[in-house]
Structures are given as C-alpha cells and as structure tokens.
Amino acid sequence: MTVSSPPGSFASPDLRHVATRSRPGVLAALTWKRVRPRFWPVAQFLLPAAFPLAILIAWQVTTANNWLPVQILPTPATVLSTFWDLVTGGDIVVNLQISFWRISLGLAVGGLAGLAFGTVLGVSRAADEMLGPLFKALAQVPSLGWVPILILIFGLDEMLKIIIIAKACFVPIVLATSEGIRNVPRPYREVAQVLRLRRRSVLTKLLIPAALPTVFGGIRLALSHAWIALIVVEMLAAAEGVGYMMVWGRTLFQIDIVIVGMLIIGGIGLLMDAGLARIERGMRRWEPARA
Amino acid sequence: MGMNWSKPLAIATLMATLAAVPVRAETLPDTIRFGAFGQGYGQPFGVALLAIAHVKGFIADEFKDTPVKLEWSYLTGTGPAINEAIANGQLDFAQYGGLPNIIGRANGLPTRILMSYGQTTIVGAARTGLPIDSIKDLKGHKVAFQKGTILHWAFLKALEANGLSAKDVTIVDLKTADQLAALAAGSIDASIGTSSLFPLRDQGVVKIFYTSRDAGPKAVGFGGILVSDQFQSKYPETTQRVVRGLVRADEWLSHEENREEALQIWTKSGTPYAALKEEFAGLSLKESFNPLIDDFLIEQYRDATQFSKDEKLIRRDIDLQQWFEPKYLNAALKSLGLEHYWPHRTADGAAIN
C-alpha cells in the first residue's frame, strides 16, 4: 500500500489501517492509485467526464427528438442561456451569497456543537449511556419533521433556517466524532495508560489525530446534509436563496431555472467537498508526523 | 383532385355513416383524466364546478352507454403541479386558477380554455390585536400567500386599488398549511387566502379585514376548465360530451334549492362546512358560476396576463384569441337550450342581457 506520510511514528500505520477499515472508499482510492499509471494520462480527465458527457448527449438527443415536452425537460441550450441571464442579471450572485451565508453559519454552529458533543460521547462512556439513546432517537427525525415545531418557536426568520441547517450538520458530525474516538484501538489506549499520559495529552496526541479521518468523513457528510436542509428551508419560507430560486422556477413552470439551480448546487458541493478532502489530506500528513 | 364528383360523394358517404352510427363518430378514449386544485386537506375531492360534475355524476352520465372510465385527481400542489401533470400527459381536463393557467400557457403548455370554473372569494386575514382593518393598513407589514397562484394576482391588484404596491409590504411566500403555523407563531402579520381562513377567525387567531366581495367583481379570483389541445383535437366528440356534462352540472348548481347539497359536496374536500356556507352566503351561485367566455372573463385573463408580464412571471406573450375554445361550450348551451340562461357580462362585470 502506498503511504503518503513518513512512517514509524507512534500511531500512524495502524491508525491508517483503522481509517481504511472504517471507510471502504479509501481502499478503493488506494487501489486506483496503483493502477492509474498504466492508463494514458488523459484518461485521468476523461474518465470522470465520460459519464456527465454521456448524460449531456442523452439530454440533447431527448430534447432534439421531442421525447419529452420542453416544459418538462428544456434543451441544454435553453438552460445555458437561462444560466447566463441569471449570472448577468445578478440573480445568481445575490441568491448564492444568501445561501452561502446560511450554509456557512449553519455548518459552523452545527459543526462546532457536533464536535464538542461527539467528543463528550466518544470520551465518556457514562455520557454516551446517558445521552446517546436520546440523541439517536432525535437524530432519526428528519429536518422536515422539525419544521412545524421550530416555526412555532422561532418564527420564519433567518434563525429558523440556520437552526435547521445546523441540526442537519450536527447529527453526522456527532456520530462521526464519537465513533472516531471510540474506535481508537484498545492497545493504543493501553500504551497511553502505561505511559501515564495526561488526559489532555491523550486527547491531543492520540484521540484527535486518530479520529480525524472519520471526523472529516462526518464533516463532508454534514456538508451534503447542509445543502439538503438549505433547500428544504428555502423551499419552505424564504424569498431568496438558491433553493428558493428553484422553487420559484417550478412555480413559474420554468424548469430551466430549476436545472440551473441543480447545476450550481452540484458544482459548488463538488468544489466544497474537494476543498475539504484537500484539507483532510493536509492534516493527515502532518498529524502523525508531529506525534 | 380535379374529379368533380369527389366532394358530393364524400358528403354522401359521411351522411350515410352519420345515419348508421349516429353517436359513435370517433373512437372514444379508454380513460378521461380530470384534475383540479385540492384544498390542502389531502382529500380526493375538490370544490367549484368540477367537483359537482364529479360527485353528481353529470359527466359520467354522458358516457353511460360507453366503457369510458373517468379518473379524478385533486392535486395538493395546486396550479403549478397541474401544469406539470398536463405537460406529462397525465391529465386531459383540468380546473385551476387563472394565473397558473397563464404561466402554463406562456411556457408553451398546449391547453385550451373551455369555460370558466366560477369565482373564488379572496380573503385577507390579520392577526388579532394588530391595527390592520383594511388593505391600506398593511403598509409595512409582513403578508403571506402562495406566490404564483391566483391569490398573488388578486392581492397585488388589491394593493394597487388602494394606492400601494408590493414594495410597501413584506411578502412571504408560504403554502396555506404553513401560513396557519406562521400566523399562530406571530411571524407573519397577515395572510391572503380563501374561505379556509374563516376557521382561524373562529378560533380567535385572526380577524378578517378584507374579502374580494367588497371590492367588486374584478377583484374576485377566477380560473378556467382547460383541456389539453391534443386531446380536444383527437377527441372532439368526447370533449363535447364532457363540456355538456359540465354545463348540466353548472345548471344544477345554479338552482337555489341545490345550494345545501352543493355545499355538502364541497365539504368532501376537507373545507369546513361553515367556511363554505359563509363564502357563498348572500351570493347567487348562478352568478358566481357563470361559465361563459364573455368579455368579462376575457378581460380578466387579459389583465392577469399583463400583470404576469409586469411581474416577470412569464417570458412570452399569450395570444388570448387562440387560447379560448368556446365552440364546445356554445354547442352544449345550444343543445341544452341554455343559450340565454347565464348573462353575458361586459369587461367590467356588469350583466348585459
């Protein structure tokens, strides 16, 4: 297996093993890395583009042959020109700013709270036994199910939207954090005990670095949940934002606006996920080395 | 071409065919699918003219000698969802509000307007305790309604009639069910809706400060019963039968002695009886459900089309003359001897005969 960080540190090889085990995607990625040099380098770019391209062609063919009414599936050209109109008209910028702000705030609030609560659940067995079941029960209720009660408490303003997005982020981060910490192999904990590491050192030198990959998986999941929640709240009670733009497009029976919204959300989500993945890689490179 | 006897021969053949098969001139469809706006209570029944024709079996009567099946759906998603269903080919006939009619048509949805489905009273309700007693008092307040519906048009017209514009109020785009929670939570000040707001007043949550009845016929919500263009050109005779059934339903509805039964039919939609009774109290059902495509209806559509353009709800214009298809209604009125039953109205809504 290729290893990207210097080996030999206290916890690194086995922790990577833990990470690999908990996220099967990593294994696939590593296998792919080994195979990749055999391909012509261009394949690297072609492969991810092939499927979207196939969809685009199918879309064009479908609309060109009128297999679906244009009211249901507008042509790619229509969508492109609507996209351009929305960009030049400034609608997209305004809506994105608002949606971005909501996502960032919700992710920050829900993420920090989730990290803290997840750490408590992961570190303390007593806390987990006391709060775990209630948390898991509440986490099962989808965001939409919270809306009627939250409207009564917080009204329809920005607060409601932030809380729903924060709640959507909170759950996966709590789960990932507590699980990440709990899954640190027993031998390492025992070593830490033998070395009589202080509680603080155990947390910073062992638990956090070991849990980080799982936590990051949780954050990336939280981000996708945040987008879903954003659309839910903006569809419900908003007058602006990308989600509202899509609802409005549907109301006006202009599906091209809806598709533009989908493309924007997909594109931004992809970028944000790639950004997070990059940060994650960076962190995993220096964390074990420092230990 | 050039054969002079072809035309007489064709006519003779046609007449012979008509004599032999007096009714069945076209292959009837297996199923006719009707759709209308639901009342948000999730019930498989609705209100206005189509619900009467459905429950009382007026349209079924027209097909009782045939194997044709009738399907009825009342969509909770109202107008926008009906437009999607028509585009999908899931509905042949639909009863829905004038604004979504226009939005669908302007986006190229192939529909034809067969007749008016009647009028909807628009109601404005404000939270009790707020100093809102008229449309004018809404200035600076938060007002909720579902945008893109006939309420949107009706409310902005009412603002305009009172010297205000959309900029003078904060508009919140909310579905009816969410409006109730928002009113109760105090996060909106007022709501524009229909008679479904009356129960909220009875609970003391809101007071009614506006009904379109006080503002004249042009302030009242309107809409049509539409048919998909492919359907009516493929099945003109079926369309004729459907419209005949609708006109018979409308004639039944116009008699005062049927009011009570009609209200009961509409309560199947989930709308409380008291709300319906109040909505139509003192109104002539014959006037409210005038089906005619007359100057008044055309003017309402013209006005709402202009409104939609001004509000940038539609990107293209609509040729109204091409859109109305009164031939089925006229033939049905004639065959039922009802040509002069409902009065034609001027563009202002005054009856002229």
XYZ file of C-alpha atoms in Angstrom:
644
model
C 0.000 0.000 0.000
C 1.381 3.406 -0.835
C 1.875 5.598 2.192
C 1.927 9.326 1.775
C 3.274 10.319 5.204
C 6.505 9.281 6.894
C 6.061 6.004 8.727
C 7.472 4.983 12.041
C 5.590 7.415 14.208
C 3.788 6.307 17.309
C 0.367 5.581 15.925
C 0.431 6.188 12.227
C 0.424 2.883 10.264
C -2.223 1.183 12.310
C -4.372 4.259 12.543
C -4.369 4.477 8.815
C -5.483 0.896 8.856
C -8.358 1.888 11.139
C -9.318 4.678 8.804
C -9.211 2.355 5.852
C -11.379 -0.151 7.579
C -13.985 2.354 8.605
C -14.220 3.888 5.148
C -14.100 1.394 2.324
C -13.776 4.229 -0.200
C -10.195 4.821 0.912
C -9.219 1.309 -0.027
C -10.711 1.709 -3.468
C -8.908 5.015 -3.916
C -5.599 3.473 -2.960
C -6.082 0.562 -5.324
C -6.948 3.008 -8.100
C -3.767 4.962 -7.373
C -1.728 1.867 -8.004
C -3.435 1.049 -11.268
C -3.577 4.577 -12.636
C -0.058 4.916 -14.139
C -0.898 2.191 -16.642
C -3.504 4.422 -18.267
C -2.757 7.097 -20.741
C -2.636 10.307 -18.584
C -5.565 11.839 -20.478
C -7.773 9.046 -19.172
C -7.440 10.693 -15.812
C -9.522 13.589 -17.065
C -11.673 11.689 -19.498
C -12.925 9.108 -17.063
C -14.692 11.491 -14.657
C -16.027 13.475 -17.628
C -17.327 10.482 -19.557
C -20.497 9.923 -17.604
C -21.593 13.584 -17.425
C -20.854 13.831 -21.126
C -22.998 10.789 -21.834
C -25.837 12.358 -19.836
C -25.436 15.622 -21.733
C -25.615 13.799 -25.058
C -28.666 11.800 -23.942
C -30.271 15.059 -22.796
C -29.575 16.761 -26.132
C -30.876 13.780 -28.102
C -34.013 13.571 -25.956
C -34.885 17.226 -26.418
C -33.935 17.282 -30.096
C -36.366 14.417 -30.747
C -39.081 15.874 -28.512
C -39.271 12.668 -26.500
C -40.154 14.785 -23.506
C -42.114 18.044 -23.636
C -39.816 21.093 -23.389
C -41.860 22.192 -20.379
C -40.538 19.140 -18.533
C -37.053 18.941 -19.987
C -35.802 22.146 -21.612
C -32.930 21.913 -24.077
C -29.336 22.247 -22.851
C -29.138 25.475 -24.871
C -32.134 26.938 -23.018
C -30.604 26.028 -19.682
C -27.311 27.588 -20.729
C -28.962 30.828 -21.807
C -31.038 30.938 -18.600
C -27.834 30.368 -16.655
C -26.226 33.248 -18.488
C -29.258 35.501 -17.898
C -29.216 34.695 -14.198
C -25.475 35.362 -13.980
C -25.545 38.633 -15.892
C -28.762 39.733 -14.208
C -27.076 39.228 -10.854
C -29.765 36.869 -9.530
C -27.347 34.015 -9.021
C -24.808 36.135 -7.182
C -27.405 37.559 -4.793
C -29.024 34.188 -4.172
C -25.707 32.414 -3.752
C -24.469 34.949 -1.248
C -27.507 34.391 0.904
C -27.436 30.604 0.589
C -23.704 30.533 1.234
C -24.075 32.593 4.330
C -26.803 30.289 5.621
C -24.738 27.176 4.882
C -21.576 28.571 6.440
C -23.293 29.722 9.587
C -25.301 26.517 9.926
C -22.242 24.349 9.308
C -20.157 26.383 11.758
C -22.759 26.289 14.524
C -23.820 22.690 13.958
C -20.263 21.542 13.297
C -18.711 23.045 16.439
C -21.567 21.857 18.609
C -21.354 18.427 16.960
C -17.594 18.175 17.527
C -17.974 19.094 21.166
C -20.923 16.796 21.813
C -19.394 13.977 19.772
C -16.142 14.236 21.743
C -18.062 14.028 25.008
C -19.944 10.961 23.814
C -16.744 9.390 22.494
C -14.607 10.025 25.549
C -17.089 9.392 28.319
C -18.891 6.105 28.463
C -21.241 7.487 31.098
C -22.219 10.400 28.873
C -22.771 8.028 25.991
C -25.033 5.814 28.063
C -26.967 8.764 29.401
C -27.343 10.938 26.275
C -26.647 8.527 23.421
C -30.088 6.916 23.073
C -31.947 10.242 23.257
C -29.604 11.754 20.692
C -30.023 8.807 18.357
C -33.799 8.945 18.673
C -33.895 12.672 17.927
C -31.421 12.260 15.073
C -33.848 9.887 13.355
C -36.405 12.676 12.936
C -35.708 14.262 9.556
C -35.220 18.031 9.356
C -38.596 18.480 7.719
C -40.233 16.848 10.731
C -38.763 19.510 12.991
C -40.092 22.370 10.934
C -43.651 22.745 12.313
C -42.439 22.947 15.922
C -39.451 25.121 15.089
C -41.687 27.583 13.219
C -43.822 27.944 16.318
C -40.738 28.612 18.465
C -38.503 30.648 16.183
C -40.891 32.042 13.610
C -39.936 32.164 9.959
C -36.867 34.317 10.074
C -33.208 33.606 9.450
C -32.916 31.942 12.864
C -35.192 29.079 11.782
C -33.114 28.411 8.670
C -29.799 28.454 10.496
C -31.102 26.145 13.199
C -32.409 23.598 10.723
C -29.156 23.617 8.749
C -27.125 23.437 11.964
C -29.221 20.495 13.134
C -28.655 18.736 9.828
C -24.873 19.195 10.218
C -24.839 18.387 13.914
C -26.035 14.801 13.609
C -23.454 13.301 11.207
C -20.614 15.150 12.936
C -21.612 13.878 16.369
C -21.855 10.334 15.037
C -18.522 10.529 13.212
C -16.676 12.180 16.096
C -17.895 9.838 18.800
C -17.337 6.824 16.602
C -13.899 8.002 15.534
C -12.825 8.406 19.127
C -14.399 5.192 20.319
C -12.784 3.196 17.522
C -9.244 4.016 18.596
C -7.793 0.527 19.167
C -7.591 -0.571 22.756
C -3.783 -1.290 22.623
C -3.095 2.404 21.935
C -5.214 3.461 24.859
C -3.329 0.943 26.985
C 0.007 2.299 25.810
C -1.183 5.770 26.711
C -2.139 4.473 30.123
C 1.240 2.771 30.625
C 2.992 5.964 29.585
C 0.790 7.770 32.123
C -0.090 10.425 29.558
C -2.135 13.237 30.930
C -5.766 13.417 29.906
C -5.002 16.417 27.781
C -2.155 14.651 26.004
C -4.287 11.580 25.400
C -6.822 13.812 23.702
C -4.421 15.881 21.603
C -1.767 13.253 20.871
C -3.871 10.143 20.463
C -7.610 10.544 20.217
C -7.893 13.600 17.971
C -5.322 12.521 15.384
C -6.709 9.018 15.366
C -10.302 10.160 14.999
C -9.586 12.873 12.438
C -10.183 10.884 9.224
C -13.534 9.634 10.491
C -14.471 13.121 11.709
C -13.646 14.557 8.328
C -15.816 11.950 6.707
C -18.560 13.216 9.020
C -17.929 16.836 8.073
C -18.150 16.021 4.394
C -21.382 14.171 5.005
C -22.602 17.131 7.064
C -21.930 19.434 4.145
C -24.166 17.437 1.856
C -26.825 17.343 4.576
C -26.486 21.102 4.914
C -27.357 21.580 1.247
C -30.387 19.343 1.569
C -31.535 21.252 4.637
C -30.913 24.543 2.868
C -33.185 23.578 0.017
C -35.821 22.403 2.494
C -35.839 25.665 4.443
C -35.617 27.855 1.399
C -38.451 25.989 -0.225
C -40.471 26.454 2.895
C -40.156 30.037 3.912
C -37.829 32.275 2.022
C -37.877 34.897 -0.643
C -34.289 34.466 -1.772
C -31.503 31.922 -1.964
C -30.658 29.212 -4.494
C -33.273 26.858 -3.035
C -35.966 29.475 -3.328
C -34.844 30.252 -6.863
C -35.534 26.612 -7.716
C -38.943 26.613 -6.035
C -39.802 29.787 -7.859
C -38.654 28.274 -11.134
C -41.026 25.392 -10.539
C -43.905 27.722 -9.668
C -43.276 29.659 -12.854
C -43.120 26.396 -14.768
C -39.612 27.328 -15.941
C -37.773 24.099 -15.315
C -34.616 25.580 -16.848
C -34.263 27.699 -13.690
C -34.618 24.567 -11.575
C -31.934 22.800 -13.606
C -29.604 25.808 -13.314
C -30.089 25.635 -9.537
C -29.274 21.929 -9.555
C -26.117 22.505 -11.576
C -24.997 25.314 -9.282
C -25.589 23.313 -6.119
C -23.907 20.259 -7.603
C -20.908 22.276 -8.774
C -20.454 24.115 -5.503
C -20.959 20.966 -3.468
C -18.279 19.249 -5.529
C -15.867 22.145 -5.007
C -16.519 22.300 -1.283
C -16.109 18.562 -0.934
C -12.848 18.657 -2.865
C -11.660 21.522 -0.645
C -12.474 19.561 2.483
C -10.765 16.469 1.104
C -7.666 18.540 0.455
C -7.654 19.953 3.981
C -8.156 16.433 5.302
C -5.171 15.131 3.358
C -3.052 18.013 4.573
C -3.987 17.348 8.175
C -3.315 13.649 7.970
C 0.096 14.395 6.555
C 1.270 16.476 9.490
C -0.694 14.993 12.372
C 1.148 11.669 12.767
C 4.481 13.314 11.985
C 4.028 15.645 14.917
C 3.259 12.852 17.350
C -58.061 16.409 -57.466
C -59.980 17.551 -60.491
C -62.669 14.949 -60.000
C -65.805 16.974 -59.537
C -67.859 14.187 -58.030
C -65.453 13.514 -55.150
C -66.935 16.140 -52.884
C -70.588 15.128 -53.208
C -69.546 11.523 -52.846
C -67.619 12.278 -49.693
C -70.591 14.143 -48.263
C -72.916 11.320 -49.151
C -70.606 8.782 -47.544
C -70.305 10.972 -44.464
C -74.070 11.333 -44.179
C -74.544 7.614 -44.597
C -72.007 6.982 -41.883
C -73.639 9.517 -39.602
C -77.032 7.935 -40.164
C -75.700 4.453 -39.442
C -73.662 5.412 -36.377
C -75.353 8.482 -35.029
C -73.273 8.846 -31.873
C -70.008 6.998 -32.266
C -68.177 9.155 -34.807
C -64.820 8.801 -33.091
C -63.064 6.068 -31.166
C -63.561 7.074 -27.577
C -60.563 7.107 -25.248
C -60.323 4.333 -22.624
C -59.958 6.808 -19.821
C -60.535 10.515 -19.379
C -58.395 12.067 -16.681
C -59.648 15.093 -14.789
C -57.582 17.183 -12.407
C -58.270 20.143 -10.166
C -56.665 22.067 -7.344
C -57.055 20.371 -3.966
C -57.887 22.270 -0.823
C -54.751 21.259 1.043
C -56.550 18.720 3.213
C -55.397 15.777 1.134
C -58.938 14.673 0.299
C -59.734 13.082 -3.079
C -62.400 15.729 -3.681
C -62.394 19.396 -4.539
C -64.599 22.413 -4.911
C -66.257 24.547 -7.604
C -67.823 23.258 -10.779
C -65.691 20.194 -11.487
C -66.369 18.731 -8.027
C -70.130 18.992 -8.646
C -69.834 17.348 -12.055
C -67.703 14.622 -10.469
C -69.763 13.791 -7.387
C -73.190 14.194 -9.009
C -72.080 12.081 -11.973
C -73.009 14.630 -14.652
C -70.020 13.750 -16.820
C -70.368 10.015 -16.111
C -73.973 10.294 -17.422
C -72.668 11.495 -20.769
C -70.622 8.297 -21.087
C -73.019 5.802 -19.502
C -73.520 3.978 -22.792
C -69.746 3.515 -23.213
C -66.864 1.698 -21.489
C -65.036 5.004 -20.927
C -63.546 5.329 -17.439
C -63.263 8.654 -15.649
C -60.383 9.409 -13.295
C -60.347 12.315 -10.868
C -57.392 13.789 -9.045
C -57.275 16.827 -6.801
C -53.694 17.970 -6.549
C -52.399 19.391 -3.297
C -49.678 21.154 -5.278
C -52.467 23.188 -6.959
C -51.734 25.152 -10.160
C -48.012 24.519 -10.625
C -48.487 20.771 -10.068
C -51.416 20.736 -12.503
C -49.287 22.377 -15.176
C -46.660 19.672 -14.667
C -49.272 16.936 -14.848
C -50.669 18.300 -18.115
C -47.158 18.554 -19.586
C -46.552 14.954 -18.515
C -49.676 13.842 -20.311
C -51.261 12.733 -17.033
C -54.322 14.976 -17.280
C -56.755 15.658 -20.107
C -59.016 18.204 -18.397
C -58.102 20.479 -15.515
C -59.814 23.062 -13.367
C -57.346 25.551 -11.914
C -56.621 29.205 -11.266
C -56.170 31.887 -13.912
C -52.577 32.762 -13.015
C -51.176 29.223 -13.277
C -53.325 28.856 -16.444
C -51.375 31.791 -17.867
C -47.988 30.622 -16.578
C -48.509 27.223 -18.186
C -49.674 28.613 -21.490
C -46.893 31.209 -21.695
C -44.369 28.399 -21.304
C -45.852 26.633 -24.277
C -48.187 24.232 -22.483
C -50.749 23.228 -25.124
C -54.040 23.977 -23.360
C -57.375 25.433 -24.473
C -59.789 27.231 -22.175
C -63.221 25.609 -22.420
C -65.148 27.592 -19.831
C -64.911 29.451 -16.554
C -64.972 27.263 -13.423
C -66.515 30.006 -11.355
C -65.294 32.538 -8.866
C -63.190 32.270 -5.745
C -63.611 34.766 -2.932
C -60.255 36.181 -1.858
C -59.942 36.766 1.862
C -57.425 38.819 3.832
C -56.842 37.909 7.483
C -54.649 39.671 10.034
C -53.517 38.524 13.463
C -55.875 39.735 16.126
C -54.505 42.655 18.061
C -52.764 44.238 15.075
C -54.103 47.555 13.787
C -54.981 46.126 10.363
C -58.555 46.845 9.284
C -58.111 47.317 5.552
C -55.689 46.681 2.708
C -54.260 50.182 3.267
C -53.228 49.264 6.821
C -50.948 46.516 5.507
C -48.249 49.066 4.756
C -45.012 47.986 6.417
C -46.423 44.601 7.488
C -45.471 41.017 6.660
C -48.055 39.412 4.412
C -48.023 35.741 3.411
C -49.634 33.973 0.468
C -48.619 31.393 -2.078
C -46.949 33.166 -4.957
C -47.731 32.144 -8.494
C -51.370 31.390 -7.652
C -54.454 33.470 -8.355
C -54.056 34.890 -4.825
C -50.831 36.551 -5.949
C -52.651 38.394 -8.725
C -55.650 39.232 -6.559
C -53.553 40.621 -3.721
C -51.312 42.808 -5.845
C -54.376 44.145 -7.665
C -55.972 44.931 -4.300
C -52.820 46.767 -3.207
C -52.859 48.743 -6.425
C -56.518 49.654 -5.976
C -55.578 51.050 -2.570
C -52.655 53.111 -3.814
C -49.993 50.695 -2.562
C -47.509 48.463 -4.334
C -45.686 45.235 -3.498
C -42.794 47.342 -2.189
C -44.944 48.711 0.638
C -45.316 45.313 2.277
C -43.004 42.384 3.033
C -44.253 39.416 1.044
C -43.650 35.920 2.408
C -44.226 33.044 0.001
C -45.947 30.343 2.067
C -48.272 27.416 1.474
C -51.624 27.566 3.243
C -50.797 24.982 5.912
C -47.562 26.781 6.863
C -49.376 30.115 6.962
C -51.538 28.880 9.817
C -48.466 27.976 11.911
C -46.765 31.243 10.979
C -49.837 33.282 11.950
C -50.113 31.422 15.244
C -46.393 31.960 15.897
C -46.749 35.651 15.087
C -44.033 35.546 12.440
C -46.352 36.949 9.792
C -48.880 39.712 10.298
C -51.445 38.851 7.683
C -52.363 36.164 5.217
C -54.152 36.276 1.876
C -56.180 33.192 1.169
C -59.656 31.829 0.634
C -62.504 30.781 2.873
C -60.094 28.351 4.578
C -59.086 31.335 6.749
C -62.561 31.586 8.309
C -61.995 28.745 10.838
C -58.887 30.561 12.072
C -61.013 33.611 12.743
C -63.493 31.454 14.641
C -60.594 30.297 16.828
C -59.746 33.917 17.563
C -56.311 33.777 15.880
C -57.121 36.255 13.127
C -59.684 38.803 12.090
C -60.864 39.162 8.519
C -60.067 42.622 7.181
C -60.787 42.092 3.503
C -62.910 39.989 1.217
C -62.958 40.424 -2.537
C -66.770 40.580 -2.389
C -66.476 44.125 -1.063
C -64.151 45.168 -3.865
C -66.310 44.376 -6.903
C -66.359 41.573 -9.471
C -62.924 42.314 -10.910
C -61.197 41.622 -7.588
C -62.555 38.092 -7.363
C -60.373 35.065 -8.120
C -61.051 33.353 -11.432
C -59.851 30.438 -13.495
C -60.857 28.022 -16.171
C -61.565 24.447 -17.047
C -58.940 23.654 -19.623
C -58.381 20.752 -21.976
C -55.121 19.612 -23.455
C -55.013 20.680 -27.094
C -54.047 17.215 -28.359
C -56.976 15.685 -26.524
C -59.598 18.032 -27.926
C -58.288 17.758 -31.472
C -58.079 13.962 -31.257
C -61.386 13.523 -29.391
C -63.670 16.450 -30.306
C -66.806 14.431 -29.628
C -65.583 13.230 -26.238
C -64.667 16.806 -25.373
C -68.153 17.870 -26.403
C -69.716 15.298 -24.100
C -67.523 16.381 -21.191
C -68.449 20.031 -21.679
C -72.119 19.081 -21.939
C -71.810 17.303 -18.607
C -70.117 20.313 -17.091
C -72.839 22.661 -18.321
C -75.532 20.367 -16.897
C -73.650 20.379 -13.588
C -73.487 24.164 -13.716
C -77.189 24.433 -14.426
C -77.929 22.159 -11.452
C -75.655 24.294 -9.269
C -77.471 27.468 -10.282
C -80.736 26.440 -8.600
C -81.094 27.744 -5.063
C -82.727 24.511 -3.882
C -79.457 22.682 -4.606
C -77.247 25.057 -2.608
C -77.253 22.925 0.525
C -76.323 19.759 -1.356
C -73.596 21.610 -3.265
C -72.066 22.874 -0.025
C -72.124 19.321 1.333
C -70.352 18.071 -1.797
C -67.644 20.700 -1.390
C -67.069 19.767 2.260
C -65.743 16.435 0.969
C -62.630 18.438 0.035
C -61.963 18.929 3.740
C -63.034 22.573 3.784
C -65.285 23.091 6.832
C -68.970 23.472 6.077
C -69.234 26.757 7.969
C -66.446 28.272 5.875
C -68.136 27.277 2.616
C -71.525 28.445 3.802
C -70.082 31.821 4.706
C -68.134 32.155 1.456
C -71.295 31.839 -0.614
C -73.771 33.414 1.804
C -75.721 36.114 0.006
C -74.124 35.238 -3.334
C -76.116 33.870 -6.224
C -74.498 30.595 -7.236
C -75.848 31.148 -10.724
C -73.857 34.381 -10.972
C -70.771 33.032 -9.208
C -70.533 30.055 -11.533
C -71.316 31.783 -14.796
C -69.421 29.536 -17.251
C -69.386 31.924 -20.209
C -66.320 33.008 -22.120
C -67.595 36.574 -22.333
C -65.966 39.995 -22.355
C -65.611 39.851 -18.599
C -63.674 36.559 -18.493
C -61.515 37.536 -21.446
C -60.732 40.867 -19.802
C -59.768 39.116 -16.539
C -57.349 36.875 -18.430
C -56.013 39.833 -20.394
C -55.451 41.749 -17.176
C -53.730 38.834 -15.414
C -51.548 38.232 -18.469
C -50.406 41.845 -18.394
C -49.849 41.509 -14.658
C -47.720 38.392 -15.205
C -45.607 40.228 -17.733
C -45.162 43.244 -15.454
C -44.210 40.993 -12.559
C -41.874 38.981 -14.829
C -43.788 35.783 -14.127
C -43.883 34.972 -17.824
C -41.307 35.485 -20.539
C -43.553 35.284 -23.561
C -46.870 36.814 -24.509
C -50.078 34.852 -24.995
C -52.455 35.071 -27.918
C -55.722 35.038 -25.981
C -57.871 34.645 -29.094
C -56.039 31.427 -29.930
C -56.294 30.190 -26.386
C -60.049 30.290 -25.776
C -62.029 27.498 -27.405
C -65.708 28.413 -26.863
C -67.166 26.152 -29.569
C -67.807 23.230 -27.192
C -69.454 25.460 -24.602
C -71.626 27.159 -27.211
C -72.726 23.849 -28.704
C -73.514 22.443 -25.258
C -75.529 25.538 -24.274
C -77.430 25.277 -27.523
C -78.181 21.568 -27.238
C -79.411 22.071 -23.685
C -81.449 25.172 -24.597
C -79.403 27.293 -22.199
C -78.035 29.904 -24.633
C -79.639 32.740 -22.714
C -79.552 31.202 -19.271
C -76.371 32.887 -17.995
C -75.996 36.582 -18.752
C -73.130 37.847 -20.842
C -71.059 40.367 -18.913
C -69.201 43.435 -20.055
C -65.485 43.778 -19.392
C -66.379 45.498 -16.113
C -68.504 42.600 -14.948
C -71.959 44.100 -15.476
C -74.598 41.760 -16.919
C -75.839 42.825 -20.358
C -78.753 40.542 -21.034
